[in-house]
Amino acid sequence: DAGVTQSPTHLIKTRGQQVTLRCSPKSGHDTVSWYQQALGQGPQFIFQYYEEEERQRGNFPDRFSGHQFPNYSSELNVNALLLGDSALYLCASSGPKDRVYGYTFGSGTRLTVV
Amino acid sequence: GESVGLHLPTLSVQEGDNSIINCAYSNSASDYFIWYKQESGKGPQFIIDIRSNMDKRQGQRVTVLLNKTVKHLSLQIAATQPGDSAVYFCAENTGGYQKVTFGTGTKLQVIP
């Protein structure tokens, strides 16, 4: 049973560019949450998707947007990249039977903005 | 992989000793708390959780204590092993949807 998978694992982008990160949730999970983890910090909540809609959002600018597909997979898009967007981006999934109690994280995508 | 514990408080413990990691949480309305372990290059891994109607919960080699009066959580690891070396985060959830808010992590270093 595959857990949460994220792609790519590493990415280097230039300031001002746009990036798309992808997440496939654990089998049986229907909710996807995205987190940003700067070096030496705890993960910060970006937003959460359920039934293909953004259900909750953290304190992140509109440059951060997302999407959830009918198969529950999700994308995180960041426009107009800033150097400060360099971080580990984590995806977590949870399901109908084990909501937050069953939060499962992927290994993340390491984004470097130069 | 790149370390996630570059600027975090560090706890150094001798192998075989017990470890205690402390955490202060922020929201008195939080009703569910989780401890996560994060190894270098990996995502956070669930260790143990506790609901706000409990003050203690035990797992295998781990115990979580909750003091709601002072909004304090602790994680106790018995007989600490080298494989326990990682960054540990406490996290809280305030009802409703599954948003989890992470606290400041602690880097645990186990000395062989």
PDB file of C-alpha atoms in Angstrom:
ATOM      1  CA  ASP A   1       0.000   0.000   0.000  1.00  0.00           C
ATOM      2  CA  ALA A   2       1.720   3.129  -1.250  1.00  0.00           C
ATOM      3  CA  GLY A   3       1.840   6.046   1.114  1.00  0.00           C
ATOM      4  CA  VAL A   4       1.807   9.678   0.061  1.00  0.00           C
ATOM      5  CA  THR A   5       3.982  10.294  -2.969  1.00  0.00           C
ATOM      6  CA  GLN A   6       5.285  13.667  -4.054  1.00  0.00           C
ATOM      7  CA  SER A   7       7.050  14.764  -7.193  1.00  0.00           C
ATOM      8  CA  PRO A   8       9.549  15.969  -8.017  1.00  0.00           C
ATOM      9  CA  THR A   9      11.835  15.363  -5.036  1.00  0.00           C
ATOM     10  CA  HIS A  10      14.076  18.310  -5.824  1.00  0.00           C
ATOM     11  CA  LEU A  11      13.610  21.372  -7.986  1.00  0.00           C
ATOM     12  CA  ILE A  12      15.616  24.488  -8.769  1.00  0.00           C
ATOM     13  CA  LYS A  13      13.824  27.530 -10.159  1.00  0.00           C
ATOM     14  CA  THR A  14      14.751  31.100 -10.955  1.00  0.00           C
ATOM     15  CA  ARG A  15      13.180  34.053  -9.157  1.00  0.00           C
ATOM     16  CA  GLY A  16      10.010  35.166 -10.949  1.00  0.00           C
ATOM     17  CA  GLN A  17       9.263  31.759 -12.437  1.00  0.00           C
ATOM     18  CA  GLN A  18       6.300  29.556 -11.692  1.00  0.00           C
ATOM     19  CA  VAL A  19       6.378  26.041 -10.251  1.00  0.00           C
ATOM     20  CA  THR A  20       3.950  23.133  -9.915  1.00  0.00           C
ATOM     21  CA  LEU A  21       4.362  20.434  -7.296  1.00  0.00           C
ATOM     22  CA  ARG A  22       2.384  17.217  -7.271  1.00  0.00           C
ATOM     23  CA  CYS A  23       0.996  14.922  -4.606  1.00  0.00           C
ATOM     24  CA  SER A  24      -0.731  11.563  -4.709  1.00  0.00           C
ATOM     25  CA  PRO A  25      -2.496  10.760  -1.439  1.00  0.00           C
ATOM     26  CA  LYS A  26      -2.405   7.483   0.387  1.00  0.00           C
ATOM     27  CA  SER A  27      -4.865   4.931  -0.939  1.00  0.00           C
ATOM     28  CA  GLY A  28      -8.290   5.509   0.605  1.00  0.00           C
ATOM     29  CA  HIS A  29      -7.561   9.120   1.553  1.00  0.00           C
ATOM     30  CA  ASP A  30      -9.622  11.956   0.091  1.00  0.00           C
ATOM     31  CA  THR A  31      -8.195  15.066   1.768  1.00  0.00           C
ATOM     32  CA  VAL A  32      -4.880  16.692   0.914  1.00  0.00           C
ATOM     33  CA  SER A  33      -3.111  19.399   2.887  1.00  0.00           C
ATOM     34  CA  TRP A  34      -0.001  21.285   1.847  1.00  0.00           C
ATOM     35  CA  TYR A  35       2.690  22.609   4.156  1.00  0.00           C
ATOM     36  CA  GLN A  36       5.793  24.737   3.678  1.00  0.00           C
ATOM     37  CA  GLN A  37       8.806  23.962   5.844  1.00  0.00           C
ATOM     38  CA  ALA A  38      11.663  26.433   5.829  1.00  0.00           C
ATOM     39  CA  LEU A  39      15.044  25.224   7.006  1.00  0.00           C
ATOM     40  CA  GLY A  40      15.107  24.871  10.781  1.00  0.00           C
ATOM     41  CA  GLN A  41      11.393  25.574  11.155  1.00  0.00           C
ATOM     42  CA  GLY A  42       8.257  23.566  11.686  1.00  0.00           C
ATOM     43  CA  PRO A  43       5.881  22.981   8.768  1.00  0.00           C
ATOM     44  CA  GLN A  44       3.486  25.874   8.086  1.00  0.00           C
ATOM     45  CA  PHE A  45      -0.019  25.147   6.796  1.00  0.00           C
ATOM     46  CA  ILE A  46      -0.664  26.479   3.294  1.00  0.00           C
ATOM     47  CA  PHE A  47      -4.086  25.086   2.432  1.00  0.00           C
ATOM     48  CA  GLN A  48      -6.247  21.988   2.348  1.00  0.00           C
ATOM     49  CA  TYR A  49      -8.293  20.408  -0.433  1.00  0.00           C
ATOM     50  CA  TYR A  50     -11.364  18.259  -0.084  1.00  0.00           C
ATOM     51  CA  GLU A  51     -13.891  17.332  -2.785  1.00  0.00           C
ATOM     52  CA  GLU A  52     -11.802  19.292  -5.290  1.00  0.00           C
ATOM     53  CA  GLU A  53     -12.227  22.536  -3.388  1.00  0.00           C
ATOM     54  CA  GLU A  54      -9.975  24.568  -1.117  1.00  0.00           C
ATOM     55  CA  ARG A  55     -11.489  24.135   2.313  1.00  0.00           C
ATOM     56  CA  GLN A  56      -9.022  25.950   4.555  1.00  0.00           C
ATOM     57  CA  ARG A  57      -6.157  28.314   3.938  1.00  0.00           C
ATOM     58  CA  GLY A  58      -3.235  29.452   6.019  1.00  0.00           C
ATOM     59  CA  ASN A  59      -1.514  32.810   5.931  1.00  0.00           C
ATOM     60  CA  PHE A  60      -0.026  32.561   2.454  1.00  0.00           C
ATOM     61  CA  PRO A  61      -0.386  35.036  -0.438  1.00  0.00           C
ATOM     62  CA  ASP A  62      -2.469  34.389  -3.529  1.00  0.00           C
ATOM     63  CA  ARG A  63       0.694  33.454  -5.395  1.00  0.00           C
ATOM     64  CA  PHE A  64       0.129  30.076  -3.784  1.00  0.00           C
ATOM     65  CA  SER A  65      -2.723  28.186  -5.367  1.00  0.00           C
ATOM     66  CA  GLY A  66      -3.747  24.602  -5.696  1.00  0.00           C
ATOM     67  CA  HIS A  67      -5.986  22.090  -7.263  1.00  0.00           C
ATOM     68  CA  GLN A  68      -7.433  18.708  -6.428  1.00  0.00           C
ATOM     69  CA  PHE A  69      -8.397  16.224  -9.108  1.00  0.00           C
ATOM     70  CA  PRO A  70     -11.251  13.688  -9.099  1.00  0.00           C
ATOM     71  CA  ASN A  71      -8.771  10.938  -8.176  1.00  0.00           C
ATOM     72  CA  TYR A  72      -7.890  13.005  -5.039  1.00  0.00           C
ATOM     73  CA  SER A  73      -4.377  13.840  -6.224  1.00  0.00           C
ATOM     74  CA  SER A  74      -3.371  17.457  -5.842  1.00  0.00           C
ATOM     75  CA  GLU A  75      -1.109  20.143  -7.215  1.00  0.00           C
ATOM     76  CA  LEU A  76       0.448  23.145  -5.536  1.00  0.00           C
ATOM     77  CA  ASN A  77       1.281  26.072  -7.803  1.00  0.00           C
ATOM     78  CA  VAL A  78       3.466  28.990  -6.846  1.00  0.00           C
ATOM     79  CA  ASN A  79       3.704  31.999  -9.148  1.00  0.00           C
ATOM     80  CA  ALA A  80       6.283  34.780  -9.274  1.00  0.00           C
ATOM     81  CA  LEU A  81       8.748  32.855  -7.149  1.00  0.00           C
ATOM     82  CA  LEU A  82      10.720  34.710  -4.502  1.00  0.00           C
ATOM     83  CA  LEU A  83      13.966  33.651  -2.897  1.00  0.00           C
ATOM     84  CA  GLY A  84      12.019  33.230   0.347  1.00  0.00           C
ATOM     85  CA  ASP A  85       9.886  30.517  -1.245  1.00  0.00           C
ATOM     86  CA  SER A  86      12.845  28.176  -1.009  1.00  0.00           C
ATOM     87  CA  ALA A  87      11.701  25.428   1.331  1.00  0.00           C
ATOM     88  CA  LEU A  88      10.603  21.844   1.685  1.00  0.00           C
ATOM     89  CA  TYR A  89       6.991  21.497   0.538  1.00  0.00           C
ATOM     90  CA  LEU A  90       5.111  18.718   2.245  1.00  0.00           C
ATOM     91  CA  CYS A  91       1.857  17.094   1.314  1.00  0.00           C
ATOM     92  CA  ALA A  92      -0.266  15.274   3.885  1.00  0.00           C
ATOM     93  CA  SER A  93      -3.341  13.182   3.251  1.00  0.00           C
ATOM     94  CA  SER A  94      -6.136  11.907   5.457  1.00  0.00           C
ATOM     95  CA  GLY A  95      -9.251   9.887   4.877  1.00  0.00           C
ATOM     96  CA  PRO A  96     -12.887   9.455   5.816  1.00  0.00           C
ATOM     97  CA  LYS A  97     -12.155   6.923   8.505  1.00  0.00           C
ATOM     98  CA  ASP A  98      -9.084   8.516  10.025  1.00  0.00           C
ATOM     99  CA  ARG A  99      -9.275  12.254   9.583  1.00  0.00           C
ATOM    100  CA  VAL A 100      -6.566  14.177  11.356  1.00  0.00           C
ATOM    101  CA  TYR A 101      -5.831  11.111  13.415  1.00  0.00           C
ATOM    102  CA  GLY A 102      -4.473   9.459  10.333  1.00  0.00           C
ATOM    103  CA  TYR A 103      -2.534  12.343   8.797  1.00  0.00           C
ATOM    104  CA  THR A 104       0.162  10.857   6.587  1.00  0.00           C
ATOM    105  CA  PHE A 105       2.977  12.952   5.151  1.00  0.00           C
ATOM    106  CA  GLY A 106       4.980  12.493   2.003  1.00  0.00           C
ATOM    107  CA  SER A 107       8.732  13.021   1.912  1.00  0.00           C
ATOM    108  CA  GLY A 108       8.333  16.422   0.335  1.00  0.00           C
ATOM    109  CA  THR A 109       9.664  18.412  -2.587  1.00  0.00           C
ATOM    110  CA  ARG A 110      12.766  20.503  -1.928  1.00  0.00           C
ATOM    111  CA  LEU A 111      12.357  23.766  -3.863  1.00  0.00           C
ATOM    112  CA  THR A 112      15.333  26.048  -4.286  1.00  0.00           C
ATOM    113  CA  VAL A 113      14.783  29.492  -5.806  1.00  0.00           C
ATOM    114  CA  VAL A 114      17.907  31.192  -7.145  1.00  0.00           C
TER     115      VAL A 114
ATOM    116  CA  GLY B   1      19.540  14.666   2.989  1.00  0.00           C
ATOM    117  CA  GLU B   2      19.507  18.213   4.217  1.00  0.00           C
ATOM    118  CA  SER B   3      19.002  18.666   7.942  1.00  0.00           C
ATOM    119  CA  VAL B   4      15.766  20.179   9.142  1.00  0.00           C
ATOM    120  CA  GLY B   5      17.236  20.878  12.555  1.00  0.00           C
ATOM    121  CA  LEU B   6      19.732  23.579  11.678  1.00  0.00           C
ATOM    122  CA  HIS B   7      18.449  26.216  14.122  1.00  0.00           C
ATOM    123  CA  LEU B   8      16.405  24.150  16.511  1.00  0.00           C
ATOM    124  CA  PRO B   9      17.004  23.580  20.218  1.00  0.00           C
ATOM    125  CA  THR B  10      18.997  20.403  20.709  1.00  0.00           C
ATOM    126  CA  LEU B  11      18.695  17.717  23.337  1.00  0.00           C
ATOM    127  CA  SER B  12      21.645  15.351  23.673  1.00  0.00           C
ATOM    128  CA  VAL B  13      20.993  12.060  25.422  1.00  0.00           C
ATOM    129  CA  GLN B  14      23.146   9.045  26.135  1.00  0.00           C
ATOM    130  CA  GLU B  15      21.997   5.837  24.489  1.00  0.00           C
ATOM    131  CA  GLY B  16      19.845   3.859  26.906  1.00  0.00           C
ATOM    132  CA  ASP B  17      18.778   6.883  28.927  1.00  0.00           C
ATOM    133  CA  ASN B  18      15.279   8.328  28.905  1.00  0.00           C
ATOM    134  CA  SER B  19      14.528  11.457  26.867  1.00  0.00           C
ATOM    135  CA  ILE B  20      11.997  14.145  27.665  1.00  0.00           C
ATOM    136  CA  ILE B  21      11.031  16.655  24.998  1.00  0.00           C
ATOM    137  CA  ASN B  22       8.819  19.559  25.989  1.00  0.00           C
ATOM    138  CA  CYS B  23       6.431  21.715  24.024  1.00  0.00           C
ATOM    139  CA  ALA B  24       4.210  24.679  24.805  1.00  0.00           C
ATOM    140  CA  TYR B  25       1.125  24.938  22.638  1.00  0.00           C
ATOM    141  CA  SER B  26      -0.672  28.124  21.797  1.00  0.00           C
ATOM    142  CA  ASN B  27      -4.398  27.542  21.454  1.00  0.00           C
ATOM    143  CA  SER B  28      -6.426  26.715  24.558  1.00  0.00           C
ATOM    144  CA  ALA B  29      -9.241  25.523  22.257  1.00  0.00           C
ATOM    145  CA  SER B  30      -7.079  22.785  20.725  1.00  0.00           C
ATOM    146  CA  ASP B  31      -8.572  19.383  21.405  1.00  0.00           C
ATOM    147  CA  TYR B  32      -6.105  17.005  19.849  1.00  0.00           C
ATOM    148  CA  PHE B  33      -2.333  16.877  20.000  1.00  0.00           C
ATOM    149  CA  ILE B  34       0.222  14.902  18.053  1.00  0.00           C
ATOM    150  CA  TRP B  35       3.929  14.265  18.273  1.00  0.00           C
ATOM    151  CA  TYR B  36       5.821  13.807  15.014  1.00  0.00           C
ATOM    152  CA  LYS B  37       9.329  12.599  14.320  1.00  0.00           C
ATOM    153  CA  GLN B  38      11.155  13.968  11.298  1.00  0.00           C
ATOM    154  CA  GLU B  39      14.363  12.418  10.064  1.00  0.00           C
ATOM    155  CA  SER B  40      16.643  14.194   7.659  1.00  0.00           C
ATOM    156  CA  GLY B  41      15.234  14.226   4.135  1.00  0.00           C
ATOM    157  CA  LYS B  42      11.883  12.789   5.165  1.00  0.00           C
ATOM    158  CA  GLY B  43       8.428  14.018   5.985  1.00  0.00           C
ATOM    159  CA  PRO B  44       7.072  14.056   9.563  1.00  0.00           C
ATOM    160  CA  GLN B  45       6.152  10.640  10.905  1.00  0.00           C
ATOM    161  CA  PHE B  46       3.353  10.127  13.450  1.00  0.00           C
ATOM    162  CA  ILE B  47       4.588   8.928  16.851  1.00  0.00           C
ATOM    163  CA  ILE B  48       1.753   9.280  19.322  1.00  0.00           C
ATOM    164  CA  ASP B  49      -1.333  11.403  19.885  1.00  0.00           C
ATOM    165  CA  ILE B  50      -3.533  12.468  22.769  1.00  0.00           C
ATOM    166  CA  ARG B  51      -6.968  14.033  23.045  1.00  0.00           C
ATOM    167  CA  SER B  52      -7.680  16.930  25.350  1.00  0.00           C
ATOM    168  CA  ASN B  53      -9.837  14.791  27.681  1.00  0.00           C
ATOM    169  CA  MET B  54      -6.749  12.782  28.656  1.00  0.00           C
ATOM    170  CA  ASP B  55      -3.597  13.757  30.511  1.00  0.00           C
ATOM    171  CA  LYS B  56      -1.416  10.763  29.683  1.00  0.00           C
ATOM    172  CA  ARG B  57      -1.109   8.223  26.924  1.00  0.00           C
ATOM    173  CA  GLN B  58       1.450   5.486  26.491  1.00  0.00           C
ATOM    174  CA  GLY B  59       2.750   3.769  23.408  1.00  0.00           C
ATOM    175  CA  GLN B  60       5.671   1.525  22.742  1.00  0.00           C
ATOM    176  CA  ARG B  61       8.624   3.214  24.536  1.00  0.00           C
ATOM    177  CA  VAL B  62       6.867   6.577  24.277  1.00  0.00           C
ATOM    178  CA  THR B  63       4.574   8.454  26.622  1.00  0.00           C
ATOM    179  CA  VAL B  64       2.843  11.763  26.026  1.00  0.00           C
ATOM    180  CA  LEU B  65       1.771  13.962  28.920  1.00  0.00           C
ATOM    181  CA  LEU B  66      -0.687  16.828  28.548  1.00  0.00           C
ATOM    182  CA  ASN B  67      -1.101  19.659  31.043  1.00  0.00           C
ATOM    183  CA  LYS B  68      -3.950  21.840  29.816  1.00  0.00           C
ATOM    184  CA  THR B  69      -3.644  24.243  32.742  1.00  0.00           C
ATOM    185  CA  VAL B  70      -0.302  25.517  31.514  1.00  0.00           C
ATOM    186  CA  LYS B  71      -0.754  24.447  27.868  1.00  0.00           C
ATOM    187  CA  HIS B  72       2.189  22.090  27.974  1.00  0.00           C
ATOM    188  CA  LEU B  73       2.938  18.802  26.251  1.00  0.00           C
ATOM    189  CA  SER B  74       5.825  16.467  26.794  1.00  0.00           C
ATOM    190  CA  LEU B  75       7.117  13.412  24.995  1.00  0.00           C
ATOM    191  CA  GLN B  76       9.017  10.832  26.973  1.00  0.00           C
ATOM    192  CA  ILE B  77      11.107   8.249  25.146  1.00  0.00           C
ATOM    193  CA  ALA B  78      12.297   5.324  27.229  1.00  0.00           C
ATOM    194  CA  ALA B  79      15.671   3.671  26.647  1.00  0.00           C
ATOM    195  CA  THR B  80      16.613   6.058  23.863  1.00  0.00           C
ATOM    196  CA  GLN B  81      18.251   4.430  20.853  1.00  0.00           C
ATOM    197  CA  PRO B  82      20.432   5.847  18.044  1.00  0.00           C
ATOM    198  CA  GLY B  83      17.479   5.415  15.683  1.00  0.00           C
ATOM    199  CA  ASP B  84      15.565   7.935  17.773  1.00  0.00           C
ATOM    200  CA  SER B  85      17.876  10.704  16.585  1.00  0.00           C
ATOM    201  CA  ALA B  86      15.671  13.127  14.674  1.00  0.00           C
ATOM    202  CA  VAL B  87      13.738  16.368  15.011  1.00  0.00           C
ATOM    203  CA  TYR B  88      10.575  16.089  17.079  1.00  0.00           C
ATOM    204  CA  PHE B  89       7.569  18.366  16.625  1.00  0.00           C
ATOM    205  CA  CYS B  90       4.460  18.755  18.689  1.00  0.00           C
ATOM    206  CA  ALA B  91       1.343  19.707  16.777  1.00  0.00           C
ATOM    207  CA  GLU B  92      -2.204  20.691  17.652  1.00  0.00           C
ATOM    208  CA  ASN B  93      -5.592  20.507  15.986  1.00  0.00           C
ATOM    209  CA  THR B  94      -8.543  22.652  16.924  1.00  0.00           C
ATOM    210  CA  GLY B  95     -11.655  20.669  16.086  1.00  0.00           C
ATOM    211  CA  GLY B  96     -13.409  20.659  12.754  1.00  0.00           C
ATOM    212  CA  TYR B  97     -11.233  20.156   9.723  1.00  0.00           C
ATOM    213  CA  GLN B  98      -7.912  18.467   9.729  1.00  0.00           C
ATOM    214  CA  LYS B  99      -5.642  21.489   9.933  1.00  0.00           C
ATOM    215  CA  VAL B 100      -2.655  20.669  12.071  1.00  0.00           C
ATOM    216  CA  THR B 101      -0.487  23.458  13.492  1.00  0.00           C
ATOM    217  CA  PHE B 102       3.102  22.599  14.287  1.00  0.00           C
ATOM    218  CA  GLY B 103       5.123  23.930  17.167  1.00  0.00           C
ATOM    219  CA  THR B 104       8.838  24.593  17.321  1.00  0.00           C
ATOM    220  CA  GLY B 105      10.807  21.404  16.944  1.00  0.00           C
ATOM    221  CA  THR B 106      13.512  19.899  19.109  1.00  0.00           C
ATOM    222  CA  LYS B 107      16.488  18.075  17.707  1.00  0.00           C
ATOM    223  CA  LEU B 108      17.280  14.901  19.627  1.00  0.00           C
ATOM    224  CA  GLN B 109      20.850  13.642  19.396  1.00  0.00           C
ATOM    225  CA  VAL B 110      21.557  10.210  20.823  1.00  0.00           C
ATOM    226  CA  ILE B 111      25.138   9.670  21.917  1.00  0.00           C
ATOM    227  CA  PRO B 112      26.237   6.035  21.460  1.00  0.00           C
TER     228      PRO B 112
END
